Amino acid sequence: MARPPVYDSDLRRRLLETTAELVAADGPARVALRDIAAAAGTSTTAIYSLFGGKPQLLTAVLDDAFRSFGESQRAAAPEGLRGLGLAYRQWALEHRSFYALMFSSPLGSPVPCEATPEVAGSAIEPLYEAVGAALAAAGSNESVPLVAAAIWGQVHGLVSLELAGAGLPGTDWEAAYETALNAISRSYAN
């Protein structure tokens, strides 16, 4: 009797990355498991064995993206708001497919998938903590969630515009991002 194939963590990682790339390019509804398997050099049986099906695979991709993003934010947290902002852009530029899936509404597809709330929520915790520390140091009674949302909107908007190539001709995105981080630092230094 033949032993069933063993699917390892390398294959799992390859499937997550391949899925992110294909879904970011074509949308979740248009990507078939056979396309993902072929692009990853494996079979659909491997996908079913490792994930269960397409909705579970897409959820795993979103969770993996939020975990990776959260790790980069936690690593940058000791550098305060500026460090978090720099890490945000760097992670997005290095993980374009994951970023697109996380923030370009993959949930609007007929394929049911969404990140696990605890995983997605923990990715933003370093921002809330840094904002809380900055406001406390300034003696401010501003709302941490509101200030965090304002800061996140600013950095997210600039990164999203950069990745979409939607700037004015000749836009220096790095300089624009530095300008935004300088303004945030002046407003909420910690």
CSV table of C-alpha atoms in Angstrom, one decimal:
chain,number,residue,atom,x,y,z
A,1,MET,CA,0.0,0.0,0.0
A,2,ALA,CA,1.4,3.4,-1.0
A,3,ARG,CA,1.9,6.0,1.6
A,4,PRO,CA,0.0,9.3,1.1
A,5,PRO,CA,2.2,12.2,0.1
A,6,VAL,CA,3.5,14.4,2.9
A,7,TYR,CA,2.7,18.1,2.5
A,8,ASP,CA,5.2,20.3,4.4
A,9,SER,CA,5.5,23.8,5.6
A,10,ASP,CA,7.4,24.8,2.4
A,11,LEU,CA,4.6,23.7,0.2
A,12,ARG,CA,2.1,25.5,2.5
A,13,ARG,CA,4.1,28.7,2.3
A,14,ARG,CA,4.4,28.4,-1.5
A,15,LEU,CA,0.6,27.9,-1.8
A,16,LEU,CA,-0.1,31.0,0.4
A,17,GLU,CA,2.2,33.2,-1.7
A,18,THR,CA,1.0,31.8,-5.0
A,19,THR,CA,-2.6,32.3,-4.0
A,20,ALA,CA,-1.9,35.9,-2.9
A,21,GLU,CA,-0.3,36.7,-6.2
A,22,LEU,CA,-3.0,35.1,-8.4
A,23,VAL,CA,-5.9,36.6,-6.4
A,24,ALA,CA,-4.3,40.0,-6.4
A,25,ALA,CA,-3.9,39.9,-10.1
A,26,ASP,CA,-7.2,38.2,-11.1
A,27,GLY,CA,-9.6,38.5,-8.1
A,28,PRO,CA,-10.7,35.7,-5.8
A,29,ALA,CA,-13.7,34.6,-7.9
A,30,ARG,CA,-11.6,34.2,-11.1
A,31,VAL,CA,-8.8,32.0,-9.6
A,32,ALA,CA,-9.4,28.3,-9.6
A,33,LEU,CA,-7.7,25.8,-7.3
A,34,ARG,CA,-6.3,24.0,-10.3
A,35,ASP,CA,-4.6,27.3,-11.4
A,36,ILE,CA,-3.1,27.8,-7.9
A,37,ALA,CA,-1.9,24.2,-7.7
A,38,ALA,CA,-0.3,24.4,-11.2
A,39,ALA,CA,1.4,27.7,-10.4
A,40,ALA,CA,2.7,26.3,-7.1
A,41,GLY,CA,3.9,23.1,-8.8
A,42,THR,CA,1.5,20.8,-6.8
A,43,SER,CA,-1.9,19.2,-7.0
A,44,THR,CA,-5.4,20.3,-5.9
A,45,THR,CA,-5.2,17.4,-3.5
A,46,ALA,CA,-2.5,19.2,-1.6
A,47,ILE,CA,-4.6,22.3,-1.3
A,48,TYR,CA,-7.6,20.2,0.0
A,49,SER,CA,-5.3,18.3,2.4
A,50,LEU,CA,-3.6,21.5,3.8
A,51,PHE,CA,-6.5,23.9,3.8
A,52,GLY,CA,-9.8,22.2,3.1
A,53,GLY,CA,-11.0,24.2,0.1
A,54,LYS,CA,-10.9,27.6,-1.5
A,55,PRO,CA,-12.6,29.6,1.2
A,56,GLN,CA,-10.3,28.2,3.8
A,57,LEU,CA,-7.2,28.8,1.6
A,58,LEU,CA,-8.2,32.4,1.1
A,59,THR,CA,-8.8,32.9,4.8
A,60,ALA,CA,-5.4,31.3,5.5
A,61,VAL,CA,-3.8,33.8,3.0
A,62,LEU,CA,-5.5,36.7,4.7
A,63,ASP,CA,-4.5,35.5,8.2
A,64,ASP,CA,-0.9,34.9,7.0
A,65,ALA,CA,-0.7,38.4,5.6
A,66,PHE,CA,-2.1,40.0,8.8
A,67,ARG,CA,0.3,38.0,10.9
A,68,SER,CA,3.3,39.0,8.8
A,69,PHE,CA,2.2,42.7,8.9
A,70,GLY,CA,1.7,42.5,12.6
A,71,GLU,CA,5.1,41.0,13.2
A,72,SER,CA,6.7,43.9,11.2
A,73,GLN,CA,4.7,46.4,13.3
A,74,ARG,CA,5.7,44.8,16.6
A,75,ALA,CA,9.3,44.8,15.6
A,76,ALA,CA,9.1,48.5,14.8
A,77,ALA,CA,7.1,49.4,17.9
A,78,PRO,CA,10.1,50.5,20.0
A,79,GLU,CA,10.8,53.2,17.4
A,80,GLY,CA,7.4,54.8,18.1
A,81,LEU,CA,5.0,56.2,15.6
A,82,ARG,CA,7.7,57.1,13.1
A,83,GLY,CA,9.1,53.6,13.2
A,84,LEU,CA,5.6,52.1,12.8
A,85,GLY,CA,5.0,54.3,9.8
A,86,LEU,CA,8.3,53.4,8.1
A,87,ALA,CA,7.7,49.7,8.7
A,88,TYR,CA,4.2,50.0,7.3
A,89,ARG,CA,5.4,51.3,4.0
A,90,GLN,CA,8.4,48.9,3.8
A,91,TRP,CA,6.1,45.9,4.5
A,92,ALA,CA,3.6,47.0,1.9
A,93,LEU,CA,6.3,47.5,-0.8
A,94,GLU,CA,7.8,44.1,0.0
A,95,HIS,CA,4.4,42.3,0.1
A,96,ARG,CA,2.3,44.0,-2.5
A,97,SER,CA,0.1,40.9,-3.2
A,98,PHE,CA,-0.6,40.5,0.5
A,99,TYR,CA,-1.3,44.2,1.0
A,100,ALA,CA,-3.7,44.2,-2.0
A,101,LEU,CA,-5.6,41.3,-0.5
A,102,MET,CA,-5.7,42.8,3.0
A,103,PHE,CA,-7.0,46.2,1.9
A,104,SER,CA,-8.6,45.8,-1.5
A,105,SER,CA,-11.8,44.2,-0.4
A,106,PRO,CA,-11.3,40.6,-1.4
A,107,LEU,CA,-14.5,40.1,0.7
A,108,GLY,CA,-16.6,41.6,-2.1
A,109,SER,CA,-16.2,38.4,-4.0
A,110,PRO,CA,-18.7,35.6,-4.2
A,111,VAL,CA,-16.0,33.4,-2.4
A,112,PRO,CA,-16.7,33.6,1.3
A,113,CYS,CA,-13.4,34.6,3.0
A,114,GLU,CA,-12.3,37.0,5.6
A,115,ALA,CA,-9.4,37.3,8.0
A,116,THR,CA,-9.8,35.9,11.5
A,117,PRO,CA,-10.8,38.9,13.6
A,118,GLU,CA,-8.3,38.2,16.3
A,119,VAL,CA,-5.5,37.9,13.8
A,120,ALA,CA,-6.4,41.1,11.9
A,121,GLY,CA,-7.0,43.0,15.2
A,122,SER,CA,-3.7,42.1,16.7
A,123,ALA,CA,-1.8,43.5,13.7
A,124,ILE,CA,-3.0,47.0,14.6
A,125,GLU,CA,-2.3,46.8,18.3
A,126,PRO,CA,1.2,48.3,18.1
A,127,LEU,CA,-0.3,51.5,16.6
A,128,TYR,CA,-2.9,51.8,19.4
A,129,GLU,CA,-0.2,51.3,22.0
A,130,ALA,CA,2.1,53.9,20.4
A,131,VAL,CA,-0.7,56.4,20.0
A,132,GLY,CA,-1.7,55.8,23.7
A,133,ALA,CA,1.9,56.4,24.8
A,134,ALA,CA,2.2,59.5,22.7
A,135,LEU,CA,-1.0,61.0,24.0
A,136,ALA,CA,-0.2,60.2,27.6
A,137,ALA,CA,3.3,61.8,27.2
A,138,ALA,CA,1.6,64.9,25.8
A,139,GLY,CA,-1.0,64.9,28.6
A,140,SER,CA,-3.7,64.8,25.9
A,141,ASN,CA,-7.1,63.4,26.5
A,142,GLU,CA,-7.8,62.8,22.8
A,143,SER,CA,-9.3,59.5,21.8
A,144,VAL,CA,-6.7,56.8,21.1
A,145,PRO,CA,-9.0,55.1,18.5
A,146,LEU,CA,-9.7,58.3,16.7
A,147,VAL,CA,-6.1,59.5,16.6
A,148,ALA,CA,-5.0,56.0,15.5
A,149,ALA,CA,-7.5,56.0,12.7
A,150,ALA,CA,-6.4,59.5,11.6
A,151,ILE,CA,-2.7,58.4,11.5
A,152,TRP,CA,-3.5,55.1,9.9
A,153,GLY,CA,-5.6,56.8,7.2
A,154,GLN,CA,-2.7,59.1,6.3
A,155,VAL,CA,0.0,56.5,6.0
A,156,HIS,CA,-2.4,53.9,4.4
A,157,GLY,CA,-3.6,56.4,1.9
A,158,LEU,CA,-0.1,57.4,0.8
A,159,VAL,CA,1.0,53.8,0.5
A,160,SER,CA,-2.1,52.8,-1.4
A,161,LEU,CA,-1.7,55.7,-3.8
A,162,GLU,CA,2.0,54.8,-4.3
A,163,LEU,CA,1.2,51.1,-5.0
A,164,ALA,CA,-1.6,52.0,-7.4
A,165,GLY,CA,0.7,54.4,-9.3
A,166,ALA,CA,-2.0,57.1,-8.8
A,167,GLY,CA,0.2,60.1,-8.0
A,168,LEU,CA,0.8,63.2,-10.0
A,169,PRO,CA,3.6,62.9,-12.6
A,170,GLY,CA,7.0,63.0,-10.9
A,171,THR,CA,5.6,62.3,-7.4
A,172,ASP,CA,8.5,61.4,-5.1
A,173,TRP,CA,6.6,58.9,-2.8
A,174,GLU,CA,9.4,58.5,-0.4
A,175,ALA,CA,9.6,62.3,0.1
A,176,ALA,CA,5.8,62.6,0.4
A,177,TYR,CA,5.8,59.8,3.0
A,178,GLU,CA,8.6,61.4,5.0
A,179,THR,CA,6.6,64.7,4.9
A,180,ALA,CA,3.6,62.9,6.4
A,181,LEU,CA,5.7,61.1,9.0
A,182,ASN,CA,7.3,64.4,10.0
A,183,ALA,CA,3.8,66.0,10.4
A,184,ILE,CA,2.7,63.1,12.5
A,185,SER,CA,5.8,63.2,14.6
A,186,ARG,CA,5.3,67.0,15.2
A,187,SER,CA,1.7,66.4,16.2
A,188,TYR,CA,2.1,63.2,18.3
A,189,ALA,CA,5.8,62.9,19.2
A,190,ASN,CA,6.7,60.1,21.6
